[in-house]
XYZ file of C-alpha atoms in Angstrom:
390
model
C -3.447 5.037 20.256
C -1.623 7.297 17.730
C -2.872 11.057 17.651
C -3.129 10.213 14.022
C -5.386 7.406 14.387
C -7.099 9.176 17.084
C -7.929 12.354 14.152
C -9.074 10.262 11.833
C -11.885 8.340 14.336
C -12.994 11.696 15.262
C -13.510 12.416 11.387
C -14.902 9.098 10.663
C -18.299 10.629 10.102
C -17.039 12.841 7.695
C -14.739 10.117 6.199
C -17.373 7.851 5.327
C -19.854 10.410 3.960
C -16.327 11.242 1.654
C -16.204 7.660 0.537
C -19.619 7.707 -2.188
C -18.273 10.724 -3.701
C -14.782 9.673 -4.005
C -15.731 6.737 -6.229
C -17.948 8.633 -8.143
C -15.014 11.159 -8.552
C -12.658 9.012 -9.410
C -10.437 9.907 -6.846
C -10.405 11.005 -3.045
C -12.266 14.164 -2.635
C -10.244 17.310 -1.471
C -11.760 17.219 1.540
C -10.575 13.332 1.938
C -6.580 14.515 1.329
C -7.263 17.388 3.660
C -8.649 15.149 6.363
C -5.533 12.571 5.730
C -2.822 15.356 5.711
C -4.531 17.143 9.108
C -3.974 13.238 10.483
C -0.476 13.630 10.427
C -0.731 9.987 9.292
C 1.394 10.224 5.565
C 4.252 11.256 7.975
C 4.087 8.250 10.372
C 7.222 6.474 8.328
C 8.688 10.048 7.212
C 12.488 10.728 8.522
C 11.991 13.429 11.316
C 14.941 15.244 9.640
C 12.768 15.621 6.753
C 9.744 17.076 8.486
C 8.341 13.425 9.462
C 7.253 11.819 12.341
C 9.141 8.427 12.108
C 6.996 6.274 14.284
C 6.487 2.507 14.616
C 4.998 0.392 11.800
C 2.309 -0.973 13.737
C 1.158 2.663 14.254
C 1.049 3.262 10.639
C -1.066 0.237 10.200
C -3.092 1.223 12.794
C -4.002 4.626 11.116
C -4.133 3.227 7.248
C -7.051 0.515 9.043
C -8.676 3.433 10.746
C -9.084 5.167 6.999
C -9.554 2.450 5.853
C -12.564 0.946 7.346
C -14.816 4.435 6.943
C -13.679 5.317 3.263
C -12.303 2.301 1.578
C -10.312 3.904 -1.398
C -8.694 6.505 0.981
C -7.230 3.601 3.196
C -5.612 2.328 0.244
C -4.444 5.621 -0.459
C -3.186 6.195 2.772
C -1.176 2.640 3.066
C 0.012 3.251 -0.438
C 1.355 6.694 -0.634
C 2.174 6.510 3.226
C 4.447 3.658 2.678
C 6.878 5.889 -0.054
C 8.282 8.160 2.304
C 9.874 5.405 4.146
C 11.930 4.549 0.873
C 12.671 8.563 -0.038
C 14.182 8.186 3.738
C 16.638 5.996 2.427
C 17.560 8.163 -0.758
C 20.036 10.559 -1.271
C 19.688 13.310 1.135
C 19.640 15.554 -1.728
C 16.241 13.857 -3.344
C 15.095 13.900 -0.022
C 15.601 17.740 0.432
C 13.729 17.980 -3.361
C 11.230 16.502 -2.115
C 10.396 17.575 1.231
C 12.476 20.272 1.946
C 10.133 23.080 0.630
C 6.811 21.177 2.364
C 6.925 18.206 4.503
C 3.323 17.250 3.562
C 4.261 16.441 -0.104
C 2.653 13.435 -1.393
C 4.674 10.896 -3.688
C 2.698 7.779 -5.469
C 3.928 4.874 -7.590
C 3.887 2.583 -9.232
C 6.812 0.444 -8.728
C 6.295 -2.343 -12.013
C 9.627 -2.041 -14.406
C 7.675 -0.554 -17.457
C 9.556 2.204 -18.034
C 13.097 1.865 -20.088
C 16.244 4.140 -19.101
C 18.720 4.943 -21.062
C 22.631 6.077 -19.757
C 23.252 9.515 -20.845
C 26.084 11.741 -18.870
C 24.651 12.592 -15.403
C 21.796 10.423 -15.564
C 19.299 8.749 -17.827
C 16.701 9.617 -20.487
C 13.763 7.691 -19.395
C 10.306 6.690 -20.775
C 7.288 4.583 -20.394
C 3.566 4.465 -19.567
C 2.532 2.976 -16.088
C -0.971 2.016 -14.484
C -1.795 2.085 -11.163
C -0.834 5.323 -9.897
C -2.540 5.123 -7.050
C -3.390 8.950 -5.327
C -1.435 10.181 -8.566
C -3.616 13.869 -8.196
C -2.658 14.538 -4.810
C 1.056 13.603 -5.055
C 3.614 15.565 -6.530
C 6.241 13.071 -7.007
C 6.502 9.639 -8.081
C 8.376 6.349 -7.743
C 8.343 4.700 -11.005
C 10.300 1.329 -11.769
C 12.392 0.794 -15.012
C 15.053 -1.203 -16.924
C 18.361 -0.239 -17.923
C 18.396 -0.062 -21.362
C 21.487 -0.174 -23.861
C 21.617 2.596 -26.771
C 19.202 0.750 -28.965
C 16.671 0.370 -25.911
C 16.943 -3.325 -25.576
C 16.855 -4.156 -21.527
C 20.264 -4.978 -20.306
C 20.574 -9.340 -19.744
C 20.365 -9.448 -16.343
C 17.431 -6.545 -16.345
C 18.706 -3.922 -14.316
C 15.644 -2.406 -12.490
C 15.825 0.408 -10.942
C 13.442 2.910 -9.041
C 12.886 6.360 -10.490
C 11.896 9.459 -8.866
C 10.070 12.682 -11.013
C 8.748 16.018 -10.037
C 4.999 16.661 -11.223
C 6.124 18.307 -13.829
C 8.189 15.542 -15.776
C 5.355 13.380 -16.774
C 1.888 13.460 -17.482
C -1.589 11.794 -15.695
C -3.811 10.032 -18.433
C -7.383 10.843 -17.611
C -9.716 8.517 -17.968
C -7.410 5.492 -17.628
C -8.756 4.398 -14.256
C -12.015 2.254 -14.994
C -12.265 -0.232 -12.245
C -15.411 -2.328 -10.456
C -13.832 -1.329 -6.887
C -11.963 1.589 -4.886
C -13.127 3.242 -7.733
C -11.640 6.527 -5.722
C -8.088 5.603 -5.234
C -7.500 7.502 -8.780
C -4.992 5.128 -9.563
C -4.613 6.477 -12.943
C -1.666 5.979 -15.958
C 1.273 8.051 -15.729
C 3.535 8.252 -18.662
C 6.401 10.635 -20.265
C 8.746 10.125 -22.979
C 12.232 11.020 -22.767
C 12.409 12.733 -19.494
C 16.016 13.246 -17.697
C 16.214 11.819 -14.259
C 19.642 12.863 -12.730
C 21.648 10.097 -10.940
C 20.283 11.207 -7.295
C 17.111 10.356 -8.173
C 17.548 6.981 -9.249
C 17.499 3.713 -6.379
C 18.919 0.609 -7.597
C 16.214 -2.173 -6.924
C 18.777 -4.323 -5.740
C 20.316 -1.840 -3.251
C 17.001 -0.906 -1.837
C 16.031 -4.496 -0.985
C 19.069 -5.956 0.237
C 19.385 -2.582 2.815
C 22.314 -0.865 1.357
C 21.143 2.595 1.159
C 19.550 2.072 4.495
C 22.883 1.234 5.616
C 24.493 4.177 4.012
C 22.234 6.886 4.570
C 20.109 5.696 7.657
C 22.870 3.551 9.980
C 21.386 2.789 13.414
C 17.865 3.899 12.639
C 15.424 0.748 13.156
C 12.624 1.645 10.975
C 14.478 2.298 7.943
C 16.419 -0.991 8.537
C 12.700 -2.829 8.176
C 13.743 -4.270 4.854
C 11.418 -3.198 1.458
C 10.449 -6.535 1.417
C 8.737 -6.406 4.172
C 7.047 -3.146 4.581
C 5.695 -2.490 1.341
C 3.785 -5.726 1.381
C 2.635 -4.838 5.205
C 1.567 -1.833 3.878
C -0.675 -3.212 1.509
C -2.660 -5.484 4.340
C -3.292 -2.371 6.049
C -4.924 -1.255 3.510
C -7.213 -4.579 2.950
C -7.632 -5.163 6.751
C -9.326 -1.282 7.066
C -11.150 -2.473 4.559
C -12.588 -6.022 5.958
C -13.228 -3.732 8.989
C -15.129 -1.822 7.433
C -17.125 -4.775 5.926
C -17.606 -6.248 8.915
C -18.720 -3.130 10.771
C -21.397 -3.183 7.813
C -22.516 -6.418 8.028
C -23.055 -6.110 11.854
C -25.676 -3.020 11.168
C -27.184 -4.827 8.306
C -27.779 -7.971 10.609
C -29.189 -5.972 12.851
C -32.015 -4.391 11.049
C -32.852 -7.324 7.820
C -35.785 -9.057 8.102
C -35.226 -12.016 5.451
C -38.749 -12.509 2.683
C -39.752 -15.350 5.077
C -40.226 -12.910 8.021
C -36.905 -14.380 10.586
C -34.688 -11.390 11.257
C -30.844 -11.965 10.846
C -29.746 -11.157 14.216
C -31.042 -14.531 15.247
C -30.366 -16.816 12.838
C -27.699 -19.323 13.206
C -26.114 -19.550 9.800
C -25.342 -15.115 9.554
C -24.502 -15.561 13.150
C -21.580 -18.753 12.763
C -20.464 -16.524 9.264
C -20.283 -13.389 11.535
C -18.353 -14.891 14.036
C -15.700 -16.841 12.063
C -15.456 -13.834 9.767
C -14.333 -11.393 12.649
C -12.168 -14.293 14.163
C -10.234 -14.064 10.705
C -10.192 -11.095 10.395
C -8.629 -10.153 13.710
C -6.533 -13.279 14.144
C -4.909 -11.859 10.412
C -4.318 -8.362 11.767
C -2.713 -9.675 15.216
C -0.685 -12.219 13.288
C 0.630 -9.425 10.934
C 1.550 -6.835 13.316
C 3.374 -9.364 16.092
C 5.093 -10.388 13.844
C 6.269 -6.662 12.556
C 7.310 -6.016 16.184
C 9.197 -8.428 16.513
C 10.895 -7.328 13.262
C 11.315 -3.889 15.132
C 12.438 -5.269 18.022
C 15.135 -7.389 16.312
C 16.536 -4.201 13.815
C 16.009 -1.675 16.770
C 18.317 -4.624 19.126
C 20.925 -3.963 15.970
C 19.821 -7.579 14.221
C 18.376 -8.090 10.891
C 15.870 -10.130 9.328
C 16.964 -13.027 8.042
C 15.864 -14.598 4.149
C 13.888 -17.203 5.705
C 12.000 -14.798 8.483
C 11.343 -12.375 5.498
C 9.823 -15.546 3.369
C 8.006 -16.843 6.182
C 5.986 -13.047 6.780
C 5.255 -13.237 3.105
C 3.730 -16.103 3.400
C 1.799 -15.251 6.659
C 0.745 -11.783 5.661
C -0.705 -13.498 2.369
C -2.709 -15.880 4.091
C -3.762 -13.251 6.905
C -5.496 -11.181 4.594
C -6.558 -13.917 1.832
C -8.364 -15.648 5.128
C -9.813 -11.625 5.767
C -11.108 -11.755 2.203
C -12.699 -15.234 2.105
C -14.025 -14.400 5.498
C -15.565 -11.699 4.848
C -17.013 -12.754 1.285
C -18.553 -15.676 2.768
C -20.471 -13.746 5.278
C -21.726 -11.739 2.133
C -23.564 -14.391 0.445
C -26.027 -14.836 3.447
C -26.708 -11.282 3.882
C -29.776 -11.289 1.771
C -30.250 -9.873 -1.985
C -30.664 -5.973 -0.461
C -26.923 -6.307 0.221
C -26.086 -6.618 -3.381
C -28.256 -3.135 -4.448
C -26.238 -0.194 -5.175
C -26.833 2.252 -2.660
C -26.518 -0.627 0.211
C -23.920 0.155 2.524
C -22.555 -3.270 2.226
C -21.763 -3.273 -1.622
C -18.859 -0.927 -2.058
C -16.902 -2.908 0.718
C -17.524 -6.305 -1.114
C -16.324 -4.552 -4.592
C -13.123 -3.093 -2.912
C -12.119 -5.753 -1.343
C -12.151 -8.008 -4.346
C -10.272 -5.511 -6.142
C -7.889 -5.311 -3.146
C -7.528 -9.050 -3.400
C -5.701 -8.799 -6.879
C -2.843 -6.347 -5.681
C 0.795 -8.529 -6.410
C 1.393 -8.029 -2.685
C -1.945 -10.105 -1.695
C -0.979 -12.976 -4.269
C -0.245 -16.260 -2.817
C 1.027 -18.540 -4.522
C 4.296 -16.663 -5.656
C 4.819 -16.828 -2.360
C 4.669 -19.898 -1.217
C 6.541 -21.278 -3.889
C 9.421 -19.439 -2.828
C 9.151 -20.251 0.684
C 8.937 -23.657 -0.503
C 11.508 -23.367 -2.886
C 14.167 -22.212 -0.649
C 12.931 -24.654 2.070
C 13.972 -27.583 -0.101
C 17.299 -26.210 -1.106
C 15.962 -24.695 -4.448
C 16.814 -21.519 -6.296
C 14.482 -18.478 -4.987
C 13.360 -16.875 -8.410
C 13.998 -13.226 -8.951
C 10.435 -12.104 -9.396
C 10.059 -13.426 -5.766
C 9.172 -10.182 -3.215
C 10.537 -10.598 0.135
């Protein structure tokens, strides 16, 4: 076990009475960020050069579960800010230094959807926009924001040229009151927006280039884990983040099986139907997490070996990891309708888990179908559509 992992299950205590006041917040507690920077676990896929730790995936996924499973919205937190410094590792060493040279425990969010609109000016571009979803947007001080290429008039170039940019704090502006959710309700994944802001060219990744490993190849030769391939790890971030929180659910349901007493006087623990739904909902579970992170090793093992992942093993995760955690979700919502109307009071220990994890369900990188229609498509000789993450 990672000493990061190994922190955060000696906070759990504290984590989880964190979690409560987090949603009502409306974002992780201080305490929460203090507890997940003290981990050491946001530098798990950080370039050691840069202050980082640079460890395995699977020990990244391993700490994000251990978050979270005690405090739901910091798990998400944790896989989705913890999964941007492995793309500022593949930067320009020059953004990198920005970023992390003056504090290695900087924080940089998202989010990554092409809303913005850039437009060339010498040196850079003047960009704009409004974005949702910044997910741990007031304990970060940077961001990754995705964007078009505009021409002069601010029509999107034909193809769209997307492209990821990078701000200080200080170049755009968190809209309050923008996050109003029915789950992980303390992720604080609130608007950003700015209008006209210069982003120099060192701060601005090519979508293109970042997926198809060029920068890794340019700035990060030889070094497996930034040869993992975006397509890949940003998605396997993102079931770390819904398997801590199934865990957590689960872990739940187990003490609330063991103390109800149903209106017709048979306790839980001993009746068939909670115990069948407990069983195949752990199997699930488990069987999603093993499936996701065997598969990531071998990943490693192949990049680290000086391989690379191929178009149809990158199509074939997305389609696994989709169906790991959508079988995690089902799982575990299924064992929720037997556990009695207490479980669905506020207050119930079960009830936040339930809420987060359908909101965890509608993330792009837990949706389904897009990917198994390009699996599909490129299985029977058709054309992969752009939209299409792997």
């Amino acid at each position: 076990m990672h000493e990061a992992t190994r922190y955060v299950l000696d906070h759990a205590e504290e984590l989880r009475a964190e979690a409560r006041p987090s949603d009502e917040l409306g974002r992780i507690t201080d305490r929460t960020a203090q507890i997940l920077r003290a981990s050491g676990g946001m530098k798990l896929l950080q370039a050691k050069d840069c202050g980082g730790l640079q460890g395995h995936p699977n020990d990244f996924m391993d700490w994000v579960m251990a978050v979270g499973m005690n405090h739901p919205s910091a798990g998400w937190v944790a896989g989705v800010v913890g999964i941007h410094p492995w793309e500022i590792a593949i930067a320009d060493p020059r953004l990198q230094q920005e970023v992390y040279g003056e504090d290695p425990d900087t924080w940089v969010a998202s989010p990554y959807a092409p809303f913005g609109r850039a437009r060339r000016v010498d040196g850079g571009y003047l960009f704009s926009g409004q974005w949702p979803y910044s997910t741990g947007t007031d304990h970060s001080r940077w961001v990754i924001l995705g964007g078009m290429v505009t021409d002069d008039a601010g029509t999107p170039l034909t193809p769209p040229d997307v492209r990821h940019f990078v701000l200080p704090r200080e170049d755009y502006e968190i809209v309050d009151g923008s996050w109003n959710v029915m789950g992980l309700e303390g992720t604080g994944s609130k608007d950003v927006r700015m209008s006209d802001v210069f982003v120099p060219d060192h701060r601005v990744l090519d979508g293109v280039l970042v997926r198809d490993n060029t920068y890794s190849d340019r700035w990060r030769a030889g070094e497996a884990l930034y040869a993992m391939r975006f397509g890949v790890m940003f998605p396997f971030a993102i079931s770390a983040g819904t398997f801590g929180i199934a865990r957590g659910a689960l872990r739940a349901a187990h003490d609330h099986v063991q103390a109800r007493v149903s209106s017709q006087g048979s306790a839980s623990r001993t009746d068939p139907f909670v115990l069948a739904a407990l069983a195949r909902a752990e199997s699930d579970v488990e069987a999603g997490i093993s499936h996701v992170q065997s598969t990531i090793a071998r990943f490693y093992d192949t990049v680290e070996a000086g391989g690379d992942i191929t178009v149809k093993e990158r199509l074939r995760f997305r389609v696994d990891q989709v169906r790991a955690t959508g079988r995690a979700i089902t799982a575990v919502h299924e064992l929720y309708r037997l556990m009695g109307s207490s479980a669905i009071q506020k207050g119930s220990p079960l009830e936040p888990f339930w809420r987060d994890l359908q909101v965890a369900a509608t993330h792009v990188c837990n949706s389904q179908e897009p990917c198994y229609l390009a699996w599909g498509l490129d299985a029977f000789g058709g054309q992969i559509p752009p939209s299409a993450q792997y």
